[in-house]
């Protein structure tokens, strides 16, 4: 069996994957989603240049928590030799729980593309291929690539690039249906995802505007993608993974989660952050996601941004619970 076949099998078991999101998909976030149906989850992207001098704090972005059975690690950079060393280092640190290594050719952030990294690699396909070959040569796990449909609208080269990467030994590609220039605006073009899936024999993961279980199922049915990424659609809705799978497999309509259940999930998420990473500032962002649509949500949002400690957050949830009851 090839690595592509292995991935195809994993995708078939649960085709709804937690997408990589820098600043979001830390261990706590991933565990929230895993406890609700996500099987394959990605780390936040890490710099191959940074890994060469990584301290334990950087490695914490890569190495899964004890509770996590697996991890997909996403790397970004622009130097083939740095990718080769990073692949070896990640394999050594993560060990058996490493499912795959993904190369980021999708990130549109200015500070990334000005260095020729992320989505800028779509404009330098020779270098993109060289990087993929360097990673594949050292990898004992599948190497995948996440790209956009093109860097700009007049250069939508995802199908060509995907074919080239397939030749270089890449086991699967993911396509976010926007150009890099679009950032996160406009509507994702799912037909462009389908075009890539038609152009290659390796499995393709579709990404873009999967905000509901229904959208996940539609992308799977309307495109030739083997799996779909849920990114912003998991904000305050870690249930989307089990909901989408139940809808896809058995036609089960996703249940409505009431305020009580959402607040319990927020408590659980806060506790995971407290236990796994001392980054309570992140809680200010995700806490407001769970409060969306609740009575007095605007007022609670104002209070959330004032919280700094775990204890303050939990005391606030007590108040909100009392208000909702
Ligand atoms: C806050 C944030 C951080 C992201 N970070 C990454 C990243 O590190 N690597 C990556 O490949 N994509 C990243 N993405 C892109 C997502 O994985 C996904 O492809 C994109 O958001 C489109 O999906 P959506 O419309 O369902 O959100 C990020 C997106 C968001 C919103």
Coordinates of C-alpha atoms and ligand atoms in Angstrom, one line a residue:
X1 CA 0.0 0.0 0.0
X2 CA 1.2 3.5 -0.8
X3 CA 1.1 6.5 1.6
X4 CA -1.8 7.8 -0.6
X5 CA -3.7 4.6 0.0
X6 CA -3.1 4.9 3.7
X7 CA -4.5 8.4 3.7
X8 CA -7.4 7.5 1.6
X9 CA -8.3 4.9 4.2
X10 CA -7.9 7.3 7.1
X11 CA -10.0 9.9 5.3
X12 CA -12.8 7.3 4.6
X13 CA -13.0 6.6 8.3
X14 CA -13.7 10.2 9.2
X15 CA -13.6 12.6 6.2
X16 CA -14.1 15.7 8.3
X17 CA -10.7 17.0 9.4
X18 CA -9.7 19.8 11.8
X19 CA -7.7 22.3 9.6
X20 CA -4.5 23.9 10.7
X21 CA -5.1 27.3 12.2
X22 CA -2.2 29.4 13.6
X23 CA -3.0 30.8 17.0
X24 CA -6.1 28.5 17.3
X25 CA -5.5 24.8 16.9
X26 CA -3.4 24.2 20.1
X27 CA -3.6 21.0 22.1
X28 CA -6.7 22.3 24.1
X29 CA -8.6 23.2 20.9
X30 CA -7.7 19.9 19.2
X31 CA -8.8 17.9 22.3
X32 CA -12.2 19.7 22.3
X33 CA -12.7 18.7 18.7
X34 CA -11.3 15.1 19.1
X35 CA -13.7 14.4 22.0
X36 CA -16.5 15.3 19.6
X37 CA -15.6 13.3 16.6
X38 CA -12.4 14.8 15.0
X39 CA -9.8 12.1 14.3
X40 CA -7.2 13.8 12.2
X41 CA -6.1 17.1 13.6
X42 CA -3.3 19.5 12.6
X43 CA -0.9 21.5 14.6
X44 CA -0.4 25.2 14.2
X45 CA 2.1 25.9 11.4
X46 CA 5.7 25.9 12.5
X47 CA 8.7 27.5 10.8
X48 CA 11.3 25.1 9.5
X49 CA 13.9 27.8 10.2
X50 CA 12.7 28.2 13.8
X51 CA 12.8 24.4 14.4
X52 CA 16.5 24.4 13.8
X53 CA 16.9 26.4 17.1
X54 CA 13.7 25.3 18.7
X55 CA 13.3 25.4 22.5
X56 CA 10.7 23.4 24.4
X57 CA 8.2 26.2 23.9
X58 CA 8.3 25.9 20.1
X59 CA 8.2 22.1 20.4
X60 CA 5.0 22.4 22.4
X61 CA 3.3 23.6 19.2
X62 CA 4.3 20.3 17.5
X63 CA 4.2 17.5 20.1
X64 CA 0.7 16.3 20.8
X65 CA -0.6 16.2 24.4
X66 CA -0.8 12.8 26.2
X67 CA -4.5 12.4 25.4
X68 CA -4.0 12.8 21.7
X69 CA -3.6 9.6 19.6
X70 CA -2.1 11.3 16.6
X71 CA -1.0 14.6 15.1
X72 CA -0.5 16.1 11.6
X73 CA 2.3 18.6 11.7
X74 CA 2.4 21.6 9.3
X75 CA 5.7 23.2 8.4
X76 CA 6.3 26.4 6.5
X77 CA 9.5 27.9 5.0
X78 CA 11.3 28.3 1.7
X79 CA 14.5 26.4 2.0
X80 CA 14.6 22.7 0.9
X81 CA 17.5 21.8 3.2
X82 CA 15.7 23.3 6.2
X83 CA 12.6 21.2 5.3
X84 CA 14.7 18.1 5.2
X85 CA 16.2 18.7 8.6
X86 CA 12.8 19.8 10.1
X87 CA 11.2 16.6 8.8
X88 CA 13.8 14.5 10.6
X89 CA 13.5 16.5 13.8
X90 CA 9.7 16.3 13.9
X91 CA 9.8 12.5 13.3
X92 CA 12.3 12.1 16.1
X93 CA 10.3 14.2 18.6
X94 CA 6.8 13.1 17.8
X95 CA 7.5 9.4 17.1
X96 CA 4.7 7.0 16.4
X97 CA 1.9 9.5 16.7
X98 CA 3.0 11.5 13.7
X99 CA 0.4 10.8 10.9
X100 CA 1.8 13.1 8.3
X101 CA 3.9 16.1 7.6
X102 CA 2.1 18.9 5.7
X103 CA 3.9 21.7 3.8
X104 CA 2.2 25.1 3.9
X105 CA 1.8 26.7 0.4
X106 CA -1.4 28.4 1.4
X107 CA -0.6 31.1 4.0
X108 CA -1.2 34.6 2.6
X109 CA 0.2 36.6 5.5
X110 CA 2.4 39.4 4.5
X111 CA 5.3 38.5 6.7
X112 CA 5.3 35.0 5.3
X113 CA 4.9 35.7 1.6
X114 CA 7.6 38.4 1.6
X115 CA 10.1 35.7 2.5
X116 CA 8.9 33.5 -0.3
X117 CA 7.1 31.2 2.1
X118 CA 3.5 29.9 2.3
X119 CA 1.3 30.8 -0.7
X120 CA 4.3 32.6 -2.4
X121 CA 5.5 29.1 -3.2
X122 CA 2.7 28.8 -5.7
X123 CA 4.5 31.4 -7.7
X124 CA 7.7 29.5 -7.7
X125 CA 6.6 26.0 -8.7
X126 CA 10.2 24.7 -9.2
X127 CA 11.1 25.6 -5.7
X128 CA 7.8 24.2 -4.4
X129 CA 8.7 20.9 -6.1
X130 CA 12.3 21.0 -4.7
X131 CA 10.9 21.5 -1.2
X132 CA 8.5 18.6 -1.6
X133 CA 11.2 16.3 -2.9
X134 CA 13.5 17.2 0.0
X135 CA 10.8 16.5 2.5
X136 CA 9.7 13.3 0.9
X137 CA 13.3 12.0 0.7
X138 CA 13.6 12.2 4.5
X139 CA 10.1 11.3 5.5
X140 CA 9.0 8.0 6.9
X141 CA 5.4 9.3 7.0
X142 CA 3.2 10.7 4.1
X143 CA 4.1 14.3 3.0
X144 CA 1.2 16.4 2.0
X145 CA 0.8 20.0 0.7
X146 CA -1.9 22.6 1.5
X147 CA -2.3 25.2 -1.2
X148 CA -4.7 27.8 -2.5
X149 CA -6.3 27.8 -6.0
X150 CA -3.5 30.2 -7.1
X151 CA -1.6 33.1 -5.8
X152 CA -3.8 35.6 -7.7
X153 CA -6.9 35.3 -9.9
X154 CA -5.0 35.5 -13.2
X155 CA -2.7 32.6 -12.0
X156 CA -4.9 29.8 -10.8
X157 CA -2.3 27.1 -11.1
X158 CA -3.4 24.7 -8.4
X159 CA -4.1 21.7 -10.8
X160 CA -0.7 22.0 -12.4
X161 CA 1.1 22.4 -9.2
X162 CA -0.8 19.5 -7.6
X163 CA 0.3 17.3 -10.6
X164 CA 3.9 18.4 -10.2
X165 CA 3.8 17.6 -6.5
X166 CA 2.2 14.3 -7.1
X167 CA 5.2 13.4 -9.3
X168 CA 7.5 14.6 -6.5
X169 CA 6.0 11.9 -4.2
X170 CA 3.5 14.0 -2.3
X171 CA 0.8 11.7 -0.9
X172 CA -2.2 14.1 -0.8
X173 CA -2.9 17.8 -1.4
X174 CA -5.4 20.1 0.3
X175 CA -6.9 23.1 -1.6
X176 CA -8.4 26.1 0.0
X177 CA -10.8 27.4 -2.7
X178 CA -9.6 31.0 -2.6
X179 CA -6.6 32.8 -4.1
X180 CA -3.9 34.1 -1.8
X181 CA -4.9 37.7 -2.8
X182 CA -8.4 37.0 -1.6
X183 CA -7.1 36.3 1.9
X184 CA -10.3 35.0 3.7
X185 CA -12.8 37.2 1.8
X186 CA -15.3 36.3 -0.8
X187 CA -16.7 32.9 -1.4
X188 CA -14.5 29.8 -1.7
X189 CA -14.7 28.3 -5.2
X190 CA -15.5 24.6 -4.6
X191 CA -15.4 23.9 -8.4
X192 CA -11.7 24.8 -8.3
X193 CA -11.2 22.1 -5.6
X194 CA -12.9 19.6 -7.8
X195 CA -10.7 20.6 -10.8
X196 CA -7.6 19.7 -8.7
X197 CA -9.2 16.4 -7.6
X198 CA -9.8 15.6 -11.3
X199 CA -6.2 16.5 -12.2
X200 CA -4.4 14.1 -9.8
X201 CA -4.7 10.5 -8.6
X202 CA -3.7 11.3 -5.0
X203 CA -6.5 12.2 -2.6
X204 CA -7.5 15.8 -2.3
X205 CA -8.8 17.6 0.8
X206 CA -11.2 20.5 0.2
X207 CA -11.2 23.6 2.3
X208 CA -13.2 26.9 2.4
X209 CA -16.5 27.9 3.9
X210 CA -17.3 24.7 5.6
X211 CA -19.3 26.4 8.4
X212 CA -21.9 23.8 9.1
X213 CA -22.3 20.0 9.1
X214 CA -24.5 20.4 6.0
X215 CA -21.7 22.3 4.2
X216 CA -19.2 19.6 5.0
X217 CA -21.5 17.0 3.5
X218 CA -22.2 19.1 0.5
X219 CA -18.5 19.6 -0.3
X220 CA -18.0 15.8 -0.1
X221 CA -20.9 15.2 -2.4
X222 CA -20.4 18.1 -4.9
X223 CA -16.6 17.7 -5.4
X224 CA -14.3 14.8 -5.9
X225 CA -12.5 15.7 -2.6
X226 CA -11.8 12.7 -0.3
X227 CA -12.1 14.8 2.8
X228 CA -12.9 18.3 3.9
X229 CA -11.2 20.7 6.3
X230 CA -13.2 22.4 9.0
X231 CA -11.5 25.7 10.0
X232 CA -13.6 28.7 11.2
X233 CA -16.7 26.4 11.2
X234 CA -15.3 24.8 14.4
X235 CA -15.3 28.2 16.3
X236 CA -17.5 27.6 19.3
X237 CA -18.8 24.5 17.6
X238 CA -16.5 21.5 18.3
X239 CA -19.5 19.2 17.7
X240 CA -19.3 19.9 14.0
X241 CA -17.1 16.8 13.5
X242 CA -19.5 14.2 14.9
X243 CA -22.5 16.1 13.5
X244 CA -21.1 16.2 10.0
X245 CA -20.2 12.5 10.1
X246 CA -23.6 11.4 11.4
X247 CA -25.3 13.5 8.7
X248 CA -23.0 12.1 6.0
X249 CA -23.3 8.5 7.1
X250 CA -26.8 8.2 8.4
X251 CA -28.6 11.4 7.4
X252 CA -29.0 12.5 11.0
X253 CA -29.9 16.1 11.4
X254 CA -27.5 17.9 13.8
X255 CA -29.0 18.5 17.2
X256 CA -29.3 22.1 18.5
X257 CA -26.9 22.7 21.4
X258 CA -28.6 24.8 24.1
X259 CA -26.9 27.4 26.3
X260 CA -26.3 25.0 29.1
X261 CA -24.4 22.6 26.9
X262 CA -22.4 25.4 25.2
X263 CA -21.4 26.8 28.6
X264 CA -20.3 23.3 29.8
X265 CA -18.1 23.1 26.7
X266 CA -16.7 26.5 27.4
X267 CA -15.8 25.4 30.9
X268 CA -14.2 22.2 29.5
X269 CA -12.2 24.2 27.0
X270 CA -11.0 26.7 29.6
X271 CA -9.8 23.8 31.8
X272 CA -7.9 22.2 29.0
X273 CA -6.1 25.5 28.3
X274 CA -5.3 25.9 31.9
X275 CA -3.9 22.3 32.0
X276 CA -2.1 22.2 28.7
X277 CA -0.8 25.6 28.0
X278 CA -0.6 28.7 30.2
X279 CA -2.0 30.9 27.5
X280 CA -5.2 32.2 29.0
X281 CA -5.2 35.2 26.6
X282 CA -6.3 32.8 23.9
X283 CA -9.4 32.1 26.0
X284 CA -10.6 35.6 25.4
X285 CA -11.0 34.8 21.7
X286 CA -12.6 31.4 21.9
X287 CA -14.8 32.2 24.9
X288 CA -16.8 34.7 22.9
X289 CA -17.4 32.1 20.2
X290 CA -19.2 29.8 22.6
X291 CA -21.4 32.8 23.8
X292 CA -22.6 33.7 20.3
X293 CA -26.4 33.9 20.3
X294 CA -26.8 33.7 24.0
X295 CA -28.9 36.3 25.9
X296 CA -26.8 39.4 26.8
X297 CA -23.9 38.1 24.6
X298 CA -22.6 41.6 23.9
X299 CA -22.5 42.4 27.6
X300 CA -20.7 39.1 28.4
X301 CA -18.2 39.7 25.6
X302 CA -17.2 42.9 27.3
X303 CA -16.6 41.0 30.5
X304 CA -14.6 38.2 28.8
X305 CA -12.0 40.6 27.5
X306 CA -11.3 41.7 31.1
X307 CA -10.6 38.2 32.3
X308 CA -6.9 37.2 32.7
X309 CA -6.8 34.2 34.9
X310 CA -8.5 30.8 34.8
X311 CA -10.3 31.5 38.0
X312 CA -11.7 34.8 36.6
X313 CA -13.0 33.0 33.5
X314 CA -14.6 30.3 35.5
X315 CA -16.3 32.8 37.8
X316 CA -17.7 34.6 34.8
X317 CA -19.1 31.3 33.4
X318 CA -20.8 30.8 36.8
X319 CA -22.5 34.2 36.3
X320 CA -23.5 33.5 32.8
X321 CA -24.9 30.2 33.7
X322 CA -27.0 31.8 36.5
X323 CA -28.2 34.4 34.0
X324 CA -29.2 31.8 31.4
X325 CA -31.0 29.7 34.0
Ligands
LIG1 C1 -7.1 32.1 12.3 C2 -6.7 31.2 11.1 C3 -5.5 30.7 11.1 C4 -5.1 29.9 10.0 N1 -3.9 29.3 10.0 C5 -3.5 28.4 9.0 C6 -2.3 27.7 9.0 O1 -1.5 27.9 10.0 N2 -2.0 26.9 8.0 C7 -2.9 26.7 7.0 O2 -2.6 25.9 6.1 N3 -4.1 27.3 6.9 C8 -4.4 28.2 7.9 N4 -5.6 28.7 7.9 C9 -6.6 28.5 6.8 C10 -7.6 27.4 7.2 O3 -6.9 26.1 7.4 C11 -8.6 27.2 6.1 O4 -8.0 26.7 4.9 C12 -9.3 28.5 5.7 O5 -9.7 29.1 6.9 C13 -10.6 28.2 4.9 O6 -11.5 27.5 5.5 P1 -12.9 28.2 6.2 O7 -13.4 29.1 5.1 O8 -13.7 27.0 6.4 O9 -12.4 28.9 7.4 C14 -6.0 29.6 8.9 C15 -7.3 30.2 9.0 C16 -7.7 31.0 10.1 C17 -9.0 31.6 10.1

